[in-house]
Structures are given as structure tokens and as C-alpha cells.
mmCIF file with all atom_site columns, C-alpha atoms in Angstrom:
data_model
loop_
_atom_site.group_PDB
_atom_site.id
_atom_site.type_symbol
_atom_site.label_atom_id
_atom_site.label_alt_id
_atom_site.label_comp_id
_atom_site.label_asym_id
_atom_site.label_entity_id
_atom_site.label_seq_id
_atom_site.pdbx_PDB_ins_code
_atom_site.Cartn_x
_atom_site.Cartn_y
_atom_site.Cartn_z
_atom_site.occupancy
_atom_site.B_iso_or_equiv
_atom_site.pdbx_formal_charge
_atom_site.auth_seq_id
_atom_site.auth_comp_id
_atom_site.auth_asym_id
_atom_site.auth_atom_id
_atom_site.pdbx_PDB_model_num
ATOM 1   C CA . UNK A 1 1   ? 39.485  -9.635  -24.307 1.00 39.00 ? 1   UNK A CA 1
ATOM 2   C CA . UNK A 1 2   ? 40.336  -13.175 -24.338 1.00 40.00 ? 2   UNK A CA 1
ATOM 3   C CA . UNK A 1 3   ? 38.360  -16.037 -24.515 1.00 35.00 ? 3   UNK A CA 1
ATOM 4   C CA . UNK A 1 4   ? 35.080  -16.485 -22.975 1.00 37.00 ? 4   UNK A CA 1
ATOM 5   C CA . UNK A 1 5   ? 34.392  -17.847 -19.575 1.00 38.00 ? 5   UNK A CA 1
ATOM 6   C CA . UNK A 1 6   ? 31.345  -20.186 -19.362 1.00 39.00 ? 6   UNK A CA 1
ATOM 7   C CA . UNK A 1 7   ? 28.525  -19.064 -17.404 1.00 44.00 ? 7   UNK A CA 1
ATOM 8   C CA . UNK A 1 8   ? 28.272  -20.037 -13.561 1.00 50.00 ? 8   UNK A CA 1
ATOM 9   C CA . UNK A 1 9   ? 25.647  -22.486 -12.983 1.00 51.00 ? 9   UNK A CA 1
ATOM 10  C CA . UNK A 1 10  ? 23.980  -22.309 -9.885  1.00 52.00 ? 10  UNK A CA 1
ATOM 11  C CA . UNK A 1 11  ? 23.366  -25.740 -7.717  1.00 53.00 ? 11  UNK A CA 1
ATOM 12  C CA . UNK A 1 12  ? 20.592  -25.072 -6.421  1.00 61.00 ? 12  UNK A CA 1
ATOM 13  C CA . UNK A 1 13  ? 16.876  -24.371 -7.417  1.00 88.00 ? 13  UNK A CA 1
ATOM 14  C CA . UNK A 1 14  ? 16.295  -22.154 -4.252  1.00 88.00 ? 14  UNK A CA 1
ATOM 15  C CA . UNK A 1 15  ? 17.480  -18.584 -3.062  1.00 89.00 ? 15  UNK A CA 1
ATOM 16  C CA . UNK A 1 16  ? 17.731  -17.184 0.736   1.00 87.00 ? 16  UNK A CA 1
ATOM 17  C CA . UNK A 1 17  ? 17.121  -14.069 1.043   1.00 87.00 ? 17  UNK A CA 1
ATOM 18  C CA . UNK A 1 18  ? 17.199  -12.186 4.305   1.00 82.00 ? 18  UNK A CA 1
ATOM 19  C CA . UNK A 1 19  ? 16.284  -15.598 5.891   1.00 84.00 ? 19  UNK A CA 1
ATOM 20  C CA . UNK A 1 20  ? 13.466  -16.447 3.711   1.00 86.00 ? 20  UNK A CA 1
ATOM 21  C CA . UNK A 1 21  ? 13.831  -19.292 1.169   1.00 89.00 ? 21  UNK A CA 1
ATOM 22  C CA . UNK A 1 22  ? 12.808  -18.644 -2.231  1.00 91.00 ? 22  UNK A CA 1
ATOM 23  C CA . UNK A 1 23  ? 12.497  -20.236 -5.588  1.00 90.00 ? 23  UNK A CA 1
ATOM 24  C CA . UNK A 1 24  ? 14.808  -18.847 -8.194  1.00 90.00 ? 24  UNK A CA 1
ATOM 25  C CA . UNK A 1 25  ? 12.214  -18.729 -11.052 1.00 90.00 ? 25  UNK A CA 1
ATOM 26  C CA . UNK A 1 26  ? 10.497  -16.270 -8.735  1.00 90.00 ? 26  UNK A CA 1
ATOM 27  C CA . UNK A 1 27  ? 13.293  -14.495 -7.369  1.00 92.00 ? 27  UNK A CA 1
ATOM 28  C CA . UNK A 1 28  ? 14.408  -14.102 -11.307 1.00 92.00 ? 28  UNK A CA 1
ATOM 29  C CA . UNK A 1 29  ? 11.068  -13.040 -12.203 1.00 91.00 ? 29  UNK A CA 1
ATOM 30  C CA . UNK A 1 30  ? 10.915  -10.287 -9.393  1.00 91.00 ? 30  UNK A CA 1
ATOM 31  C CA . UNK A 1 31  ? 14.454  -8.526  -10.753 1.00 92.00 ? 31  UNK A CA 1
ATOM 32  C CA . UNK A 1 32  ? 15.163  -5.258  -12.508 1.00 92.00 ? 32  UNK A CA 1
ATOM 33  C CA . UNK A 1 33  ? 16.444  -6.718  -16.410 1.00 92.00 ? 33  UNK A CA 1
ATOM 34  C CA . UNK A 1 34  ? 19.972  -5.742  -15.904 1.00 90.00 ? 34  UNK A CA 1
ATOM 35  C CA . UNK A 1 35  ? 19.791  -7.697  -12.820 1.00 93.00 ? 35  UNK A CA 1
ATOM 36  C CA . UNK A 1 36  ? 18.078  -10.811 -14.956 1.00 94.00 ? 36  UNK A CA 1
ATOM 37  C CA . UNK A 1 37  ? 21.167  -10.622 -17.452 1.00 93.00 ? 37  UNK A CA 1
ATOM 38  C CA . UNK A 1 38  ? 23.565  -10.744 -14.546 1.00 93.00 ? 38  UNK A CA 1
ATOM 39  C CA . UNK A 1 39  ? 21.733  -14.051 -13.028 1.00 94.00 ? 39  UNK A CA 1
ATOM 40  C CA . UNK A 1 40  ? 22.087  -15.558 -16.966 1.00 94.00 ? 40  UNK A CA 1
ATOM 41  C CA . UNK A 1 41  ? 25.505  -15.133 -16.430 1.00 93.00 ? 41  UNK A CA 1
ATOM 42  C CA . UNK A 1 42  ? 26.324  -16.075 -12.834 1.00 93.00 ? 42  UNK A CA 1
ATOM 43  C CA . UNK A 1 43  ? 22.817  -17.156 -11.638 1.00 93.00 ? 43  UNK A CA 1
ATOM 44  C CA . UNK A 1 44  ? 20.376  -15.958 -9.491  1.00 93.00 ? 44  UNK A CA 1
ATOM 45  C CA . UNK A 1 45  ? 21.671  -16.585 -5.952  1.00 93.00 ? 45  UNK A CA 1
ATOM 46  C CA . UNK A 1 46  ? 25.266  -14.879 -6.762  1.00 93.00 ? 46  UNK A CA 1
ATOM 47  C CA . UNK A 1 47  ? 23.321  -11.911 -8.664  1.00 94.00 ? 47  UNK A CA 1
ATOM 48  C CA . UNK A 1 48  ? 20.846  -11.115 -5.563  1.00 93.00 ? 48  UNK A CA 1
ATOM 49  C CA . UNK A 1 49  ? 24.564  -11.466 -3.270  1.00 93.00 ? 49  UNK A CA 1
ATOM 50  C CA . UNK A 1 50  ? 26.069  -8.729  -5.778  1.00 93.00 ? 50  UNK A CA 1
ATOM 51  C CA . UNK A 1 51  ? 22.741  -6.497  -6.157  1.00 93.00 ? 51  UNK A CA 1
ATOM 52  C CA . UNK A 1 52  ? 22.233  -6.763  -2.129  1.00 91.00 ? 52  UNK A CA 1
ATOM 53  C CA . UNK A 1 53  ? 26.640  -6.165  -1.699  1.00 92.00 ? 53  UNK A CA 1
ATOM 54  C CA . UNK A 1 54  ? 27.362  -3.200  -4.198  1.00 92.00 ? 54  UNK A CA 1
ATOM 55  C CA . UNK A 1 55  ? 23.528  -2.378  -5.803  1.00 89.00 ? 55  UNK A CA 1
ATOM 56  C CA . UNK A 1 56  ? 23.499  1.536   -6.911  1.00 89.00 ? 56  UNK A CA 1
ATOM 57  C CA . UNK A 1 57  ? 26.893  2.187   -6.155  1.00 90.00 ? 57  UNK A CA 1
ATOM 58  C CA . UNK A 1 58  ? 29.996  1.756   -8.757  1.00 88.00 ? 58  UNK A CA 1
ATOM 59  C CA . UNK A 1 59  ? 32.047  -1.574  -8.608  1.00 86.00 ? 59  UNK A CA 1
ATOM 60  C CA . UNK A 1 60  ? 35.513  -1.373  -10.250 1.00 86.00 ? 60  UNK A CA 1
ATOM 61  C CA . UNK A 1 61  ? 35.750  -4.703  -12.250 1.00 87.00 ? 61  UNK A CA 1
ATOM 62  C CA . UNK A 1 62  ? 39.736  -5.653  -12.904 1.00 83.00 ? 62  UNK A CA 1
ATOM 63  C CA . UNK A 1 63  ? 40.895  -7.765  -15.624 1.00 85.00 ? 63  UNK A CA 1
ATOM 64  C CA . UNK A 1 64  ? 42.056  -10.433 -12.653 1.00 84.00 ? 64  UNK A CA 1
ATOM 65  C CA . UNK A 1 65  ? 39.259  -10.363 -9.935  1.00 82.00 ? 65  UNK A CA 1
ATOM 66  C CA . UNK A 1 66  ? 40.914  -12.522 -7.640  1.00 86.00 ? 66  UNK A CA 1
ATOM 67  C CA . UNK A 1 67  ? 41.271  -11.158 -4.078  1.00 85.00 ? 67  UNK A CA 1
ATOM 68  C CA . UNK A 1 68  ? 38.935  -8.538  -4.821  1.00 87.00 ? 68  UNK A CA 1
ATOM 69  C CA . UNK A 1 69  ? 35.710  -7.527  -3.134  1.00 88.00 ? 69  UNK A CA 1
ATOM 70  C CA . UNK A 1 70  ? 34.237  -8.837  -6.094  1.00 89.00 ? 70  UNK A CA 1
ATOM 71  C CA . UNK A 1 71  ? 35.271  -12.396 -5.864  1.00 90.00 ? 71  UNK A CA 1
ATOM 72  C CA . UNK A 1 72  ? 34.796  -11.690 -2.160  1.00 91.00 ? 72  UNK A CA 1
ATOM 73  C CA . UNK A 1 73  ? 31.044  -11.337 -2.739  1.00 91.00 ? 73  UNK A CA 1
ATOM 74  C CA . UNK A 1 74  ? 30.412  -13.696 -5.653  1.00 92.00 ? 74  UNK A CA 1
ATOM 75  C CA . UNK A 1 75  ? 32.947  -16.282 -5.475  1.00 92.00 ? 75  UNK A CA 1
ATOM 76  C CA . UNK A 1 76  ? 36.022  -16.842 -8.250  1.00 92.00 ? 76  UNK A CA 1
ATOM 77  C CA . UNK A 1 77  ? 34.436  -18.223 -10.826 1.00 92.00 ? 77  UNK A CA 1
ATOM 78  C CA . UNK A 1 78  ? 31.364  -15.594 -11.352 1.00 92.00 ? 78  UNK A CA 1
ATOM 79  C CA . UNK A 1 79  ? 34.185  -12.928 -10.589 1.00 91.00 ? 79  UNK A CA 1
ATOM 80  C CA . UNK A 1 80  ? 35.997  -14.153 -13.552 1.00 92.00 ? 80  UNK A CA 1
ATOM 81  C CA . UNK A 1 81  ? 32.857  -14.268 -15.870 1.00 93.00 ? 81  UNK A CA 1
ATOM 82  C CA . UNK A 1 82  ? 31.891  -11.002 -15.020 1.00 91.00 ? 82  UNK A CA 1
ATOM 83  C CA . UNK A 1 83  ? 34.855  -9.263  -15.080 1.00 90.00 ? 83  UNK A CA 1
ATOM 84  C CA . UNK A 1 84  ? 35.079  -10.959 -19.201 1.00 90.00 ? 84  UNK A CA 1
ATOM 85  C CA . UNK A 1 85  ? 31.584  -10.008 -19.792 1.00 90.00 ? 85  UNK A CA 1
ATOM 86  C CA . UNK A 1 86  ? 31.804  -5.866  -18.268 1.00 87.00 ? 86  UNK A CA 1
ATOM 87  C CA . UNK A 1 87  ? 35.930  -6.214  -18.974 1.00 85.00 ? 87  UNK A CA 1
ATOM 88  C CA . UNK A 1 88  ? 37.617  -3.421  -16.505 1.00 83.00 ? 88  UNK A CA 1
ATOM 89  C CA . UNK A 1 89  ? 36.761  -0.569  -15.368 1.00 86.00 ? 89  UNK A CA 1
ATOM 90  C CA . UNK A 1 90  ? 33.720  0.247   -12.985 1.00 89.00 ? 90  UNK A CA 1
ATOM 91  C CA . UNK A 1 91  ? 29.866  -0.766  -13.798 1.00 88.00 ? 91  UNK A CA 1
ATOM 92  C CA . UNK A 1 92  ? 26.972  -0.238  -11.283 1.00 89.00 ? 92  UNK A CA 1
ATOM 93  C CA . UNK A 1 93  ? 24.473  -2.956  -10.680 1.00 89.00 ? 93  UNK A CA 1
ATOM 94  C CA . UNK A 1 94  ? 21.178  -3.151  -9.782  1.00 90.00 ? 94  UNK A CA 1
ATOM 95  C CA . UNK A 1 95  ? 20.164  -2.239  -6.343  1.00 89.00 ? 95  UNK A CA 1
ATOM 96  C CA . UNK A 1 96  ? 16.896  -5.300  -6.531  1.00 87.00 ? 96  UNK A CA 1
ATOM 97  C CA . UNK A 1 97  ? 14.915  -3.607  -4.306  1.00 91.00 ? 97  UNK A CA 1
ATOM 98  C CA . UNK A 1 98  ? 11.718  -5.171  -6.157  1.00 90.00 ? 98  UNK A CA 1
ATOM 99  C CA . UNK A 1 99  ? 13.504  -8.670  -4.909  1.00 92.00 ? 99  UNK A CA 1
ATOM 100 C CA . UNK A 1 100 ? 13.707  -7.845  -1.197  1.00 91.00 ? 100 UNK A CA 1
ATOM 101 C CA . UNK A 1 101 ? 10.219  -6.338  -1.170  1.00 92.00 ? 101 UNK A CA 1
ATOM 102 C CA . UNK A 1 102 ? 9.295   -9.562  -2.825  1.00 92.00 ? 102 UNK A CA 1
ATOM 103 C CA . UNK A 1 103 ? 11.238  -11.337 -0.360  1.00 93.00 ? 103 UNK A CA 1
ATOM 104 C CA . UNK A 1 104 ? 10.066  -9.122  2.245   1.00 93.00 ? 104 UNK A CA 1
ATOM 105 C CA . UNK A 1 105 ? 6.016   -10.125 1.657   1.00 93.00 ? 105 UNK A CA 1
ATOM 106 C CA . UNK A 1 106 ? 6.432   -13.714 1.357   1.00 92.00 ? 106 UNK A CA 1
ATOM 107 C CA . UNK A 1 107 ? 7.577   -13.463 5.184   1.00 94.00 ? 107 UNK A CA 1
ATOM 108 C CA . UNK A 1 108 ? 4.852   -11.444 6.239   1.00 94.00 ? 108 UNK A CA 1
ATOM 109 C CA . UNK A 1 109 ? 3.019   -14.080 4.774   1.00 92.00 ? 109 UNK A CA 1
ATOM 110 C CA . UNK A 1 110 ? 4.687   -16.694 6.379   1.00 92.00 ? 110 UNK A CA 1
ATOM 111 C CA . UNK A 1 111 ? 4.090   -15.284 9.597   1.00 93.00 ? 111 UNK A CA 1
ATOM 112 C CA . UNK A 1 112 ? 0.951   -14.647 9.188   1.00 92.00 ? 112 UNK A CA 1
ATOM 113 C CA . UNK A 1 113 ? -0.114  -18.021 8.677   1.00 90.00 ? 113 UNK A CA 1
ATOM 114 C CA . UNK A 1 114 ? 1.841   -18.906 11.446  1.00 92.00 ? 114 UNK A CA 1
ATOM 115 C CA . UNK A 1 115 ? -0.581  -16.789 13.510  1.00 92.00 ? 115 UNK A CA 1
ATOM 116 C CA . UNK A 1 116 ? 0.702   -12.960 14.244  1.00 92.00 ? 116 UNK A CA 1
ATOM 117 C CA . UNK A 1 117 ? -1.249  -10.393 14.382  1.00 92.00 ? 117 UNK A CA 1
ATOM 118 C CA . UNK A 1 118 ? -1.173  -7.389  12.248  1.00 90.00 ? 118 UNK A CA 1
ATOM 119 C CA . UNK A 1 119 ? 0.100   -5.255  15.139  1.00 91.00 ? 119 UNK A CA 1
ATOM 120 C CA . UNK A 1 120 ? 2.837   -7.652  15.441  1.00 94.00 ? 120 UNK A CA 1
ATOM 121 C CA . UNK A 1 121 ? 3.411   -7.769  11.678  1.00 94.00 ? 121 UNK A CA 1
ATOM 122 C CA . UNK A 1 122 ? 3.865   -3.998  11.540  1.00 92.00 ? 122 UNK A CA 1
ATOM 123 C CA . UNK A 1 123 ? 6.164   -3.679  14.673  1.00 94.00 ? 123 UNK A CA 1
ATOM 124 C CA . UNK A 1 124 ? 8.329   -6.900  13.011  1.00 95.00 ? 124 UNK A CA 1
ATOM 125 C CA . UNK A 1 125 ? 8.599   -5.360  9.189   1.00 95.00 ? 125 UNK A CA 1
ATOM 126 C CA . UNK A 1 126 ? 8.421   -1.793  10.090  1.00 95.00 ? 126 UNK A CA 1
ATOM 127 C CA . UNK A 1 127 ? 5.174   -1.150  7.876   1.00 94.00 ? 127 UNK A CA 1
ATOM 128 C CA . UNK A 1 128 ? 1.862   0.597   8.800   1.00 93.00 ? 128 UNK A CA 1
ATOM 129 C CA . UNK A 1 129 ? -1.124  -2.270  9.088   1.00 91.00 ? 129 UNK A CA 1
ATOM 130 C CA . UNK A 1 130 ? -3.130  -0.514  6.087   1.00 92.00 ? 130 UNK A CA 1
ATOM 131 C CA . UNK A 1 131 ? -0.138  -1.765  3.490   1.00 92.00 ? 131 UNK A CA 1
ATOM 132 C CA . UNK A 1 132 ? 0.438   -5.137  5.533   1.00 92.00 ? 132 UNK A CA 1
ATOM 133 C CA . UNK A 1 133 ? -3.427  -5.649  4.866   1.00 91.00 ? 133 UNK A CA 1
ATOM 134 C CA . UNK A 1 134 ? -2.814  -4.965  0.760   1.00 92.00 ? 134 UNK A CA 1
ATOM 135 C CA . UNK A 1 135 ? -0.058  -7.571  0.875   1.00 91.00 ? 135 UNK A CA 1
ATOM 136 C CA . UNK A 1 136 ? -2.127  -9.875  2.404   1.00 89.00 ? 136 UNK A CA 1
ATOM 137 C CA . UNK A 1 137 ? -5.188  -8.853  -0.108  1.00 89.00 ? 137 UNK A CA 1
ATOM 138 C CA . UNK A 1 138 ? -2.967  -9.425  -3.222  1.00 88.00 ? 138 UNK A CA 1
ATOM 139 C CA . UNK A 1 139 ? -1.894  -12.895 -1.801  1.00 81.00 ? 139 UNK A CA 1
ATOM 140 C CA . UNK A 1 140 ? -5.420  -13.656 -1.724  1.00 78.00 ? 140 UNK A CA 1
ATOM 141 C CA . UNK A 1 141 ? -5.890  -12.447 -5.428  1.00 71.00 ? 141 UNK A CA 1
ATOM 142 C CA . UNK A 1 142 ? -3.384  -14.077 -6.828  1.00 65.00 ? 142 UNK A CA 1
ATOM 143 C CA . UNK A 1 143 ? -3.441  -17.779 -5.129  1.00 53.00 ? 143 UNK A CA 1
ATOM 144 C CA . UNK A 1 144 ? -0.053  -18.101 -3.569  1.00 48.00 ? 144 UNK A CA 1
ATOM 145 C CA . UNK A 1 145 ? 2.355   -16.954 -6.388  1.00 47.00 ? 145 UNK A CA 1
ATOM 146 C CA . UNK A 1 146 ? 5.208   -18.648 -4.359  1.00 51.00 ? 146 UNK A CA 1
ATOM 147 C CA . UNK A 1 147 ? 4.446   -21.680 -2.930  1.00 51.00 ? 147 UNK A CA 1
ATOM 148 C CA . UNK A 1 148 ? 3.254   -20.417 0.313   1.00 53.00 ? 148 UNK A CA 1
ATOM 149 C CA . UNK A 1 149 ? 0.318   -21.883 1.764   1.00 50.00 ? 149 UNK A CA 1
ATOM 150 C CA . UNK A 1 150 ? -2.802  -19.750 0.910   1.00 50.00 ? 150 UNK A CA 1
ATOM 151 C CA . UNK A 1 151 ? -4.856  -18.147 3.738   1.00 48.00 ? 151 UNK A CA 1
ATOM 152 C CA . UNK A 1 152 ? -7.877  -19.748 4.660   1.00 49.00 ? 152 UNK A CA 1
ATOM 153 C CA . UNK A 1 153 ? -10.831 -18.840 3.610   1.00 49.00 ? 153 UNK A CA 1
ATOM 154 C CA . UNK A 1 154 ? -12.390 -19.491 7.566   1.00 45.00 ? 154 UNK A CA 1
ATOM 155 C CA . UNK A 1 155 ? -10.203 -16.275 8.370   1.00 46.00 ? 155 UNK A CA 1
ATOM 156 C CA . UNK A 1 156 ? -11.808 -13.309 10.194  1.00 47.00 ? 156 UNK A CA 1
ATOM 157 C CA . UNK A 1 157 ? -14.220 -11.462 8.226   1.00 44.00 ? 157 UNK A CA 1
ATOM 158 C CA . UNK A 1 158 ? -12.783 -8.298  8.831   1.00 46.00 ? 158 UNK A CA 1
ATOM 159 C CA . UNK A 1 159 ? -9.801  -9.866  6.804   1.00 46.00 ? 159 UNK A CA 1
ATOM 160 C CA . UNK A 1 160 ? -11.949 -10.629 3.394   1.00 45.00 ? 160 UNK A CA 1
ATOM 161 C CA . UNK A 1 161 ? -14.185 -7.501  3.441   1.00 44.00 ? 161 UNK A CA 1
ATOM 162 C CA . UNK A 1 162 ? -12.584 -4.535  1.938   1.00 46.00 ? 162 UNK A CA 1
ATOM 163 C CA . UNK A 1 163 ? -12.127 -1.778  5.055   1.00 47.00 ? 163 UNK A CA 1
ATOM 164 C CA . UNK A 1 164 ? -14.333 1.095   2.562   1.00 45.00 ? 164 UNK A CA 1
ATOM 165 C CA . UNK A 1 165 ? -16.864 -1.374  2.235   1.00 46.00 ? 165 UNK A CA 1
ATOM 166 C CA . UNK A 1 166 ? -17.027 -2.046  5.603   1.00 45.00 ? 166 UNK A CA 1
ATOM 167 C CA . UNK A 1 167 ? -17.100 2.005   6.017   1.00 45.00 ? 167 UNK A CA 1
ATOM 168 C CA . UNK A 1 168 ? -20.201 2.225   3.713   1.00 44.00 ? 168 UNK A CA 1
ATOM 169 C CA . UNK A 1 169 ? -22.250 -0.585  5.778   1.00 46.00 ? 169 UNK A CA 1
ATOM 170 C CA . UNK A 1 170 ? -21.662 0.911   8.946   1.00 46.00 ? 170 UNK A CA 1
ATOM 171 C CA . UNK A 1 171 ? -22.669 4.174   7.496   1.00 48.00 ? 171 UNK A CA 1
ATOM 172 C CA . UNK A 1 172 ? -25.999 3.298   5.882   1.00 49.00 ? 172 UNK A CA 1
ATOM 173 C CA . UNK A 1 173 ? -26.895 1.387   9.387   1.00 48.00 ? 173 UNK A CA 1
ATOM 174 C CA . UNK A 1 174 ? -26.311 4.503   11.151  1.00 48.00 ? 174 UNK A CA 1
ATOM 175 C CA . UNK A 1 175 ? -27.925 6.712   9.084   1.00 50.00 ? 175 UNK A CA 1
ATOM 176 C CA . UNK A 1 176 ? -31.258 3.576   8.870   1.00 49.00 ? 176 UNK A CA 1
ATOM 177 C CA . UNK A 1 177 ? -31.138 4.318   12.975  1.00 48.00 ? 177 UNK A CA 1
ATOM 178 C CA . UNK A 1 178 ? -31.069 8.138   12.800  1.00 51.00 ? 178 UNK A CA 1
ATOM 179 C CA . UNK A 1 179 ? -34.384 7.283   10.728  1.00 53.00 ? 179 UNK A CA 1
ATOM 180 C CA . UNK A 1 180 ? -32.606 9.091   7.452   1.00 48.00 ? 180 UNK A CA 1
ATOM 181 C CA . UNK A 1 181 ? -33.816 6.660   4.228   1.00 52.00 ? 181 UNK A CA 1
ATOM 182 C CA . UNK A 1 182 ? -31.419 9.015   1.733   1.00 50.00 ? 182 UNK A CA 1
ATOM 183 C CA . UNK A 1 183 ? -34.610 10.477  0.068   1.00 51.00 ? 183 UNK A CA 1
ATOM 184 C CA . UNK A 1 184 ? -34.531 14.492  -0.118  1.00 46.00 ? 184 UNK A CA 1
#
């Protein structure tokens, strides 16, 4: 096959995805393995272009990338390592989807702390306010995995209880008015 093309390092230490800035250690940690072995080769930020560009479809890889689609999408030099390291013929990437969801949460968290509401949240990403309110719990539970600024803990209350707990309170204070103790 020739000899071998040294990898593509990336210059930078951060990722944009869909608008959001990311660090590549988390971006990298959020990909499919295939994916991961593609960003050793070419690096992250030219791996989520390629997994975002031809993800879950076939890409023919030619034993001289340039002009292609390809080099189009990841630039000459990544072209030319990938097309040593697959050699020709077609090879289907990654579509990453676990990196845009990831990419997806740390806006909604972003916003969030820049004040929207959860209505507004929900109309903006397109999700219902029940899995908005996980993304926001698992923030919480896992102290900012990404640099973004935690929540703080003076937010609403109806924001750090749990909704079913909030459910079973209401519940045993109506049934304490109705003059029911649980007792049969």
C-alpha cells in the first residue's frame, strides 16, 4: 500500500459542534470506538466533520483522495491518511449520534443557566420538558462533566425535588385533609 502517512494532528484542544464549543477529551470520550480510532488518526474535530458528513452511509475511499468529497469534508491531509489506513474501496463510518446528543445537552445547559424556561427549552431543542428535566437532573449528579457552570443550588425547588416525590407529598396531604390516616 505504500508507505504510511503520519497521523493528522489537530491544532486545537476544542471542538464546535452545531455551535456549541466543546473540549475534545469530552467530545472523544462521548464517540462510538470506531469513531475514537478515526479521531487517533485524523483527530477529533475532522472525525465528528466525517461522522456528521457521511455517518451510516458508505464512503468510497480512492487510492488518491484529492478532489474528492472526502478531502472536501476532512481536508487533504486526513484524506490521504485515511484513504492509507481503509486503502480503496468504500467503508461506512460512524453516524456519532451519542456526540451530538452530548453536544446537544451541554446547550440546553447553557441556556438554561442563561435563564430559559423549560417551555422555551423544549420549543428550542424539540424535546418534551419531562427529558429536558433528566438532562438537567444528571448535570446536577454528576457536577458539570464539561466545564459548564453548575446550576445553583438557590434554584426553584420544584427543580431539586424529584416530580414522584413531589406526587407522593401532595398525595398524603390530601388524603391527611380527607381525614384518611392509611390505617384499615
Amino acid at each position: 500500500m505504500g508507505t504510511p502517512v503520519s497521523r493528522v494532528r489537530g491544532g486545537s484542544e476544542t471542538v464546535t459542534i452545531n455551535g456549541v464549543t466543546l473540549p475534545e477529551a469530552r467530545v472523544r470520550d462521548h464517540m462510538p470506538e470506531t469513531l475514537r480510532e478515526v479521531a487517533d488518526l485524523i483527530g477529533v474535530a475532522a472525525a465528528v466533520r466525517l461522522s456528521q458528513r457521511f455517518g451510516g452511509r458508505r464512503c468510497y475511499i480512492g487510492t488518491n483522495p484529492e478532489g474528492s468529497a472526502l478531502e472536501d469534508c476532512v481536508g487533504p491531509d486526513a484524506a490521504r491518511v485515511l484513504s492509507w489506513y481503509y486503502g480503496a474501496g468504500e467503508t461506512t463510518f460512524p453516524r456519532g449520534e451519542s456526540v451530538d446528543r452530548y453536544a446537544r445537552d451541554q446547550a440546553i445547559l447553557k441556556d438554561r443557566l442563561a435563564g430559559m424556561s423549560c417551555g422555551a427549552l423544549a420549543e428550542k431543542y424539540r424535546l418534551g420538558e419531562r427529558r429536558l428535566w433528566e438532562i438537567l437532573a444528571a448535570h446536577r449528579a454528576h457536577e458539570a462533566p464539561c466545564g459548564v457552570v453548575p446550576i445553583p443550588e438557590s434554584a426553584p425547588a420544584r427543580e431539586a425535588t424529584p416530580h414522584a416525590a413531589g406526587r407522593a407529598t401532595s398525595a398524603r396531604a390530601g388524603n391527611a385533609r380527607a381525614g384518611f390516616d392509611g390505617a384499615r
